[in-house]
Coordinates of C-alpha atoms in Angstrom, one line a residue:
X1 CA -1.6 25.8 269.5
X2 CA 2.0 26.6 268.5
X3 CA 3.1 23.2 269.6
X4 CA 0.4 21.5 267.5
X5 CA 1.3 23.5 264.5
X6 CA 4.9 22.5 264.8
X7 CA 3.9 18.8 265.1
X8 CA 1.6 19.2 262.0
X9 CA 4.4 20.9 260.1
X10 CA 6.9 18.2 261.1
X11 CA 4.4 15.5 260.1
X12 CA 3.8 17.2 256.7
X13 CA 7.5 17.6 256.2
X14 CA 8.1 13.8 256.8
X15 CA 5.3 12.9 254.5
X16 CA 6.6 15.2 251.8
X17 CA 10.1 13.6 252.2
X18 CA 8.7 10.1 252.0
X19 CA 6.8 11.1 248.8
X20 CA 9.9 12.5 247.2
X21 CA 11.8 9.3 248.0
X22 CA 8.9 7.0 246.9
X23 CA 8.6 8.5 243.4
X24 CA 12.0 7.4 242.1
X25 CA 11.7 4.0 243.8
X26 CA 8.3 3.5 242.3
X27 CA 9.6 4.5 238.8
X28 CA 12.5 2.0 239.2
X29 CA 10.2 -0.7 240.4
X30 CA 7.8 -0.3 237.4
X31 CA 10.3 0.2 234.6
X32 CA 13.4 -1.7 235.9
X33 CA 12.6 -4.2 238.6
X34 CA 9.4 -5.6 237.2
X35 CA 10.8 -6.1 233.6
X36 CA 13.9 -7.7 235.1
X37 CA 11.8 -10.1 237.1
X38 CA 9.9 -11.1 234.0
X39 CA 13.2 -11.7 232.0
X40 CA 14.6 -13.6 235.0
X41 CA 11.5 -15.8 235.1
X42 CA 11.7 -16.5 231.3
X43 CA 15.4 -17.4 231.7
X44 CA 14.4 -20.4 233.9
X45 CA 11.9 -21.6 231.3
X46 CA 12.2 -23.9 228.3
X47 CA 11.9 -23.1 224.6
X48 CA 8.7 -24.4 223.0
X49 CA 6.9 -23.8 219.7
X50 CA 4.1 -21.6 220.9
X51 CA 3.2 -18.0 221.5
X52 CA 5.0 -16.9 223.6
X53 CA 7.8 -19.4 222.8
X54 CA 8.5 -20.6 226.3
X55 CA 7.0 -22.8 229.0
X56 CA 5.8 -23.2 231.7
X57 CA 3.3 -20.4 231.8
X58 CA 1.6 -19.0 234.9
X59 CA -1.9 -20.3 235.5
X60 CA -3.4 -17.2 237.0
X61 CA -6.7 -19.0 237.7
X62 CA -4.9 -21.5 240.0
X63 CA -3.5 -18.7 242.2
X64 CA -0.7 -19.7 244.5
X65 CA -0.9 -23.4 243.4
X66 CA -0.3 -22.3 239.8
X67 CA 2.7 -20.3 240.9
X68 CA 4.2 -23.2 242.8
X69 CA 3.5 -25.5 239.8
X70 CA 5.3 -23.1 237.5
X71 CA 8.3 -22.7 239.8
X72 CA 8.6 -26.5 240.1
X73 CA 9.3 -26.7 236.3
X74 CA 12.0 -24.1 236.3
X75 CA 15.6 -25.2 235.5
X76 CA 19.1 -23.8 235.2
X77 CA 19.7 -25.5 231.8
X78 CA 19.9 -22.2 229.9
X79 CA 22.6 -20.9 232.3
X80 CA 24.5 -24.2 232.0
X81 CA 24.3 -23.9 228.2
X82 CA 26.1 -20.5 228.4
X83 CA 29.0 -22.2 230.2
X84 CA 29.2 -25.0 227.7
X85 CA 29.0 -23.1 224.4
X86 CA 32.2 -21.0 223.7
X87 CA 30.2 -18.6 221.5
X88 CA 28.7 -16.8 224.5
X89 CA 31.9 -16.6 226.5
X90 CA 33.7 -15.2 223.4
X91 CA 30.9 -12.7 222.9
X92 CA 31.1 -11.5 226.5
X93 CA 34.9 -11.2 226.4
X94 CA 34.8 -9.5 223.0
X95 CA 32.2 -7.0 224.2
X96 CA 34.2 -6.1 227.3
X97 CA 37.4 -5.7 225.2
X98 CA 35.7 -3.5 222.6
X99 CA 33.9 -1.4 225.2
X100 CA 37.1 -1.0 227.3
X101 CA 39.2 0.1 224.3
X102 CA 36.5 2.4 223.0
X103 CA 36.2 3.9 226.5
X104 CA 39.9 4.6 226.6
X105 CA 39.8 6.2 223.1
X106 CA 36.8 8.3 224.1
X107 CA 38.7 9.5 227.2
X108 CA 41.8 10.4 225.2
X109 CA 39.6 12.5 222.8
X110 CA 37.1 13.8 225.4
X111 CA 39.5 15.0 228.1
X112 CA 41.2 17.7 225.9
X113 CA 37.8 18.8 224.6
X114 CA 36.4 19.2 228.1
X115 CA 39.6 20.9 229.3
X116 CA 39.5 23.4 226.5
X117 CA 35.8 24.1 227.1
X118 CA 36.5 24.7 230.8
X119 CA 39.3 27.1 230.0
X120 CA 37.4 28.9 227.3
X121 CA 35.9 32.4 228.1
X122 CA 32.7 32.2 230.1
X123 CA 30.6 33.8 227.3
X124 CA 31.8 31.1 224.8
X125 CA 31.2 28.0 227.0
X126 CA 27.4 27.8 226.5
X127 CA 28.0 27.7 222.7
X128 CA 30.6 25.0 223.1
X129 CA 28.1 23.0 225.2
X130 CA 25.5 23.3 222.6
X131 CA 27.9 22.1 220.0
X132 CA 28.7 19.0 222.1
X133 CA 25.0 18.2 222.6
X134 CA 24.0 19.1 219.0
X135 CA 24.4 15.5 217.7
X136 CA 21.6 14.4 220.0
X137 CA 19.2 16.5 217.9
X138 CA 19.5 13.9 215.1
X139 CA 18.4 10.3 215.3
X140 CA 21.0 7.9 216.6
X141 CA 20.3 5.4 213.8
X142 CA 20.7 8.1 211.1
X143 CA 24.0 9.2 212.6
X144 CA 25.4 5.7 212.6
X145 CA 24.2 5.1 209.0
X146 CA 26.0 8.3 208.0
X147 CA 29.3 6.7 208.9
X148 CA 28.8 4.1 206.1
X149 CA 29.0 6.9 203.5
X150 CA 32.2 8.1 205.3
X151 CA 34.0 4.8 205.9
X152 CA 33.2 2.7 202.8
X153 CA 35.8 2.2 200.1
X154 CA 34.3 4.9 197.9
X155 CA 33.4 7.0 200.9
X156 CA 34.3 10.6 201.8
X157 CA 37.3 9.6 204.0
X158 CA 39.1 7.5 201.3
X159 CA 38.3 10.1 198.6
X160 CA 39.8 12.9 200.8
X161 CA 42.9 10.9 201.6
X162 CA 43.4 9.9 198.0
X163 CA 43.0 13.6 197.0
X164 CA 45.8 14.6 199.4
X165 CA 48.0 11.8 198.1
X166 CA 48.2 10.1 201.5
X167 CA 47.0 6.7 200.1
X168 CA 47.0 5.1 196.6
X169 CA 44.3 2.5 197.3
X170 CA 41.1 2.8 199.5
X171 CA 41.5 1.8 203.1
X172 CA 39.2 -1.1 204.2
X173 CA 37.6 0.4 207.3
X174 CA 33.9 -0.5 207.0
X175 CA 32.9 -3.9 208.4
X176 CA 35.8 -4.1 210.7
X177 CA 36.4 -3.6 214.4
X178 CA 38.0 -0.2 213.6
X179 CA 34.7 1.0 212.3
X180 CA 33.0 -0.2 215.5
X181 CA 35.5 1.8 217.6
X182 CA 34.9 4.9 215.5
X183 CA 31.1 4.5 215.8
X184 CA 31.2 4.0 219.6
X185 CA 33.6 6.9 220.2
X186 CA 31.6 9.2 218.0
X187 CA 28.2 8.2 219.5
X188 CA 29.3 8.3 223.2
X189 CA 31.8 11.1 223.2
X190 CA 29.3 13.6 224.7
X191 CA 28.7 11.3 227.7
X192 CA 32.5 11.6 228.4
X193 CA 32.8 15.3 227.7
X194 CA 29.9 16.5 229.8
X195 CA 30.9 15.0 233.2
X196 CA 34.5 16.0 232.6
X197 CA 33.5 19.5 231.8
X198 CA 31.3 19.7 234.8
X199 CA 34.3 18.7 237.0
X200 CA 37.0 20.7 235.3
X201 CA 34.8 23.9 235.3
X202 CA 34.4 23.8 239.1
X203 CA 38.2 23.4 239.8
X204 CA 39.6 26.0 242.1
X205 CA 42.1 28.0 239.9
X206 CA 43.9 29.3 243.0
X207 CA 45.4 25.8 243.5
X208 CA 46.8 26.0 240.0
X209 CA 48.1 29.5 240.6
X210 CA 49.7 28.4 243.8
X211 CA 51.4 25.5 242.1
X212 CA 52.8 27.8 239.4
X213 CA 53.9 30.4 242.0
X214 CA 55.9 27.6 243.7
X215 CA 57.8 27.0 240.5
X216 CA 55.9 24.0 239.2
X217 CA 55.9 23.9 235.3
X218 CA 52.5 23.7 233.6
X219 CA 52.8 20.0 232.6
X220 CA 53.7 19.0 236.2
X221 CA 50.9 21.2 237.5
X222 CA 48.4 19.4 235.3
X223 CA 49.5 15.9 236.4
X224 CA 49.9 16.9 240.1
X225 CA 46.8 19.2 240.5
X226 CA 44.3 19.2 237.6
X227 CA 44.3 15.6 236.7
X228 CA 43.8 14.2 240.3
X229 CA 41.0 16.7 241.0
X230 CA 39.3 15.7 237.8
X231 CA 39.1 12.0 238.7
X232 CA 35.4 12.0 239.6
X233 CA 34.6 13.3 236.1
X234 CA 36.9 10.7 234.5
X235 CA 35.3 7.9 236.5
X236 CA 31.7 9.0 235.8
X237 CA 32.5 9.5 232.1
X238 CA 34.1 6.1 231.7
X239 CA 31.2 4.4 233.3
X240 CA 28.7 6.3 231.1
X241 CA 30.5 5.1 228.0
X242 CA 31.6 1.6 229.1
X243 CA 28.3 0.3 230.4
X244 CA 26.1 1.0 227.3
X245 CA 29.0 0.1 225.0
X246 CA 29.2 -3.4 226.3
X247 CA 25.6 -4.2 225.3
X248 CA 25.7 -2.1 222.1
X249 CA 23.9 -3.7 219.1
X250 CA 23.2 -1.0 216.5
X251 CA 26.8 0.1 215.9
X252 CA 28.4 -3.4 215.5
X253 CA 25.5 -4.6 213.4
X254 CA 25.7 -1.6 211.0
X255 CA 29.4 -0.8 211.0
X256 CA 30.9 -4.1 212.1
X257 CA 31.6 -7.2 209.9
X258 CA 30.7 -10.8 210.3
X259 CA 33.8 -11.3 212.5
X260 CA 32.6 -8.6 214.9
X261 CA 31.3 -10.5 217.9
X262 CA 29.4 -8.6 220.6
X263 CA 26.9 -9.8 223.1
X264 CA 24.3 -7.3 221.9
X265 CA 24.3 -9.0 218.4
X266 CA 24.2 -12.4 220.0
X267 CA 21.2 -11.4 222.1
X268 CA 19.3 -10.1 219.1
X269 CA 19.9 -13.3 217.1
X270 CA 18.6 -15.5 220.0
X271 CA 15.5 -13.4 220.5
X272 CA 14.4 -12.7 216.9
X273 CA 16.2 -15.2 214.6
X274 CA 16.3 -18.3 216.8
X275 CA 13.2 -17.3 218.9
X276 CA 14.9 -18.8 221.9
X277 CA 13.6 -16.4 224.5
X278 CA 14.7 -18.4 227.6
X279 CA 18.3 -18.6 226.4
X280 CA 18.3 -15.0 225.3
X281 CA 16.9 -14.0 228.7
X282 CA 19.7 -15.9 230.4
X283 CA 22.2 -14.0 228.3
X284 CA 20.6 -10.7 229.3
X285 CA 20.6 -11.6 233.0
X286 CA 24.3 -12.5 233.0
X287 CA 25.0 -9.3 231.1
X288 CA 23.2 -7.3 233.7
X289 CA 25.2 -9.0 236.5
X290 CA 28.4 -8.2 234.7
X291 CA 27.4 -4.5 234.3
X292 CA 26.4 -4.3 238.0
X293 CA 29.9 -4.9 239.1
X294 CA 31.4 -1.7 237.7
X295 CA 28.4 0.2 239.0
X296 CA 29.0 -1.1 242.6
X297 CA 32.7 -0.3 242.3
X298 CA 31.8 3.3 241.2
X299 CA 29.4 3.7 244.2
X300 CA 32.0 2.3 246.5
X301 CA 34.6 4.8 245.2
X302 CA 32.1 7.7 245.6
X303 CA 31.3 6.6 249.1
X304 CA 35.0 6.5 250.0
X305 CA 35.6 9.9 248.4
X306 CA 32.8 11.3 250.5
X307 CA 34.3 9.9 253.7
X308 CA 37.7 11.4 252.9
X309 CA 36.2 14.8 252.2
X310 CA 34.3 14.7 255.5

């Protein structure tokens, strides 16, 4: 009886484990893999004046024969067009450049914030965390629109600088790449601060004390001890900022000018203005492939870090 109970418990334990594993995989399959396959299928299609605006369509009544007939009409013309038109290459490169610069700026601002939070008294840290998360309580769109009132020629920033006598004429910030950088840094700063804080808050203070006892000055202690140990938080924060910033559409559309070229805006124009769903789908697929590369590099780094620790 005891042996049978152990076998039953083991069986239930394995089934419970499989259930826990299956839930996230099922979620990803429904809300990521399936939509991606649909977009991938459209990217091989051709633009037509119909609803939906692409062909060929799947003939469900024909079953497997209908699927083979649809596949036989697929082509790579949309992907070839992306290599022939310089607009798309420029949009990809510009997006990567803007996202990279914005990520560096976010790190330069977010690291001191996270470090100060981690060194603050324990009773004050929850309040500081709430202050970091507080912007999420307001609509993202409203927060971006608010920057128009701050950055425009007659906005609060120019009025404040003129009142202090710093400038004589209003600064032209709105509808420039500088405004886009400001919008991205402001919007994604919590995504940098939170993983950095989580890493810095768990650091072993005895290592810092040992370094100081050995005569190491505070600045050298920071670069030799604190900064290397905070690299997991730095890497996680950079990816959390860089990946969504590459495909950002709202911020460059509202704060950027006509010369601000990002792949998110290009994607929106192809989908809704030109109604070229196949080409827009190809743009989205290539963007996803580009974003997968840093994700794989991050996973590889995490795996290597785990091997070193073990």
